Amino acid sequence: MAGIKQVRNRKLLPDLRKEGHLSKEIVLSTTEKHGVPAGSRLFSHHTLASVRKLSFYHPFSIPEDSLDIILAATYDHSYEHFADKEDLYLQPETRGCETWRRLRNTVGKPPKPKIPLGHPMKRGGITERKSPFSVKLMNSGVHSSQTNPGYSRQPAGGAIFFY
């Protein structure tokens, strides 16, 4: 889950699939945010708190008392010496860890896949056809040059000179 960026949810309903389920569908007067009357837009727009207060929303787990909150905290008394009083109650989502509960109306945006060689791999098909006449074969003809272009072998010393 590392690398997933949290961006603002611009939809009318928050995404609470990790927290609980709705026993029936939420009725929306509109599916648009722009170009509709303010009353219907306000009626259709829900926040995290408004969806959690609906009678047909059933969360998966709810802390029942203060002991459940303390047990779910990130505080570990064997590592922290002289901790503050509020450290007993710090929850993982407050510290930025990924948990089942959302604090803000955001959605996870996965990162773009990395291209290993800096260019996308092409699969299937031939993209370029080379001419068979431009390939130097093993048994080439007598008129083909035997040196690299721009180089020549001198008959006197046999050294290669660049002209």
Coordinates of C-alpha atoms in Angstrom, one line a residue, residues 79-160:
Y79 CA 9.4 1.3 24.2
E80 CA 8.3 4.7 25.4
H81 CA 9.5 6.0 28.7
F82 CA 7.8 9.0 30.3
A83 CA 5.0 9.2 27.7
D84 CA 2.4 11.9 27.7
K85 CA -1.2 11.2 28.8
E86 CA -2.6 11.7 25.3
D87 CA -0.2 9.0 23.9
L88 CA -2.5 6.4 25.4
Y89 CA -5.3 7.4 23.1
L90 CA -3.5 8.1 19.8
Q91 CA -5.0 5.9 17.1
P92 CA -3.1 4.6 14.0
E93 CA -5.2 6.7 11.6
T94 CA -4.3 9.9 13.5
R95 CA -0.6 9.1 13.1
G96 CA -1.0 8.5 9.3
C97 CA -1.1 4.7 9.2
E98 CA -3.5 3.0 6.8
T99 CA -6.5 1.5 8.8
W100 CA -10.1 0.6 8.2
R101 CA -11.4 4.1 9.2
R102 CA -11.3 7.3 7.1
L103 CA -10.7 10.6 8.7
R104 CA -11.1 12.7 5.5
N105 CA -13.3 12.2 2.4
T106 CA -10.5 11.0 0.2
V107 CA -9.9 8.1 -2.3
G108 CA -6.7 6.2 -2.9
K109 CA -4.9 7.0 -6.2
P110 CA -2.4 4.3 -7.1
P111 CA 0.9 5.5 -8.6
K112 CA 1.5 5.2 -12.4
P113 CA 3.3 2.0 -13.3
K114 CA 7.0 2.4 -13.8
I115 CA 8.4 1.9 -17.3
P116 CA 11.5 -0.2 -16.8
L117 CA 13.7 1.0 -19.7
G118 CA 12.2 4.5 -20.0
H119 CA 10.0 3.5 -23.0
P120 CA 6.9 1.3 -23.3
M121 CA 7.5 -2.2 -24.5
K122 CA 6.0 -3.0 -27.9
R123 CA 4.4 -6.4 -28.2
G124 CA 3.7 -8.3 -31.4
G125 CA 4.1 -7.2 -35.0
I126 CA 7.0 -5.8 -36.8
T127 CA 7.4 -2.1 -36.5
E128 CA 10.3 -1.7 -39.0
R129 CA 11.2 -3.8 -42.1
K130 CA 14.9 -3.6 -43.0
S131 CA 15.9 -4.1 -46.6
P132 CA 17.7 -7.4 -47.2
F133 CA 20.1 -5.6 -49.5
S134 CA 21.5 -3.4 -46.7
V135 CA 22.5 -6.3 -44.5
K136 CA 26.2 -7.4 -44.8
L137 CA 26.0 -11.2 -45.2
M138 CA 28.6 -13.8 -44.4
N139 CA 29.5 -14.5 -48.1
S140 CA 29.3 -11.0 -49.6
G141 CA 30.1 -10.1 -53.2
V142 CA 33.4 -9.0 -54.6
H143 CA 32.3 -5.4 -55.0
S144 CA 31.3 -4.8 -51.3
S145 CA 33.7 -2.9 -49.1
Q146 CA 35.5 -4.9 -46.5
T147 CA 36.2 -2.0 -44.1
N148 CA 34.0 0.2 -42.0
P149 CA 32.9 3.4 -43.9
G150 CA 35.4 6.2 -43.4
Y151 CA 38.3 3.9 -42.6
S152 CA 40.9 2.5 -45.1
R153 CA 43.8 0.1 -44.8
Q154 CA 47.1 1.3 -46.1
P155 CA 49.1 -1.2 -48.2
A156 CA 52.4 -0.1 -46.8
G157 CA 52.1 -0.5 -43.0
G158 CA 48.8 -2.2 -42.5
A159 CA 47.7 0.5 -40.0
I160 CA 44.2 1.8 -40.1

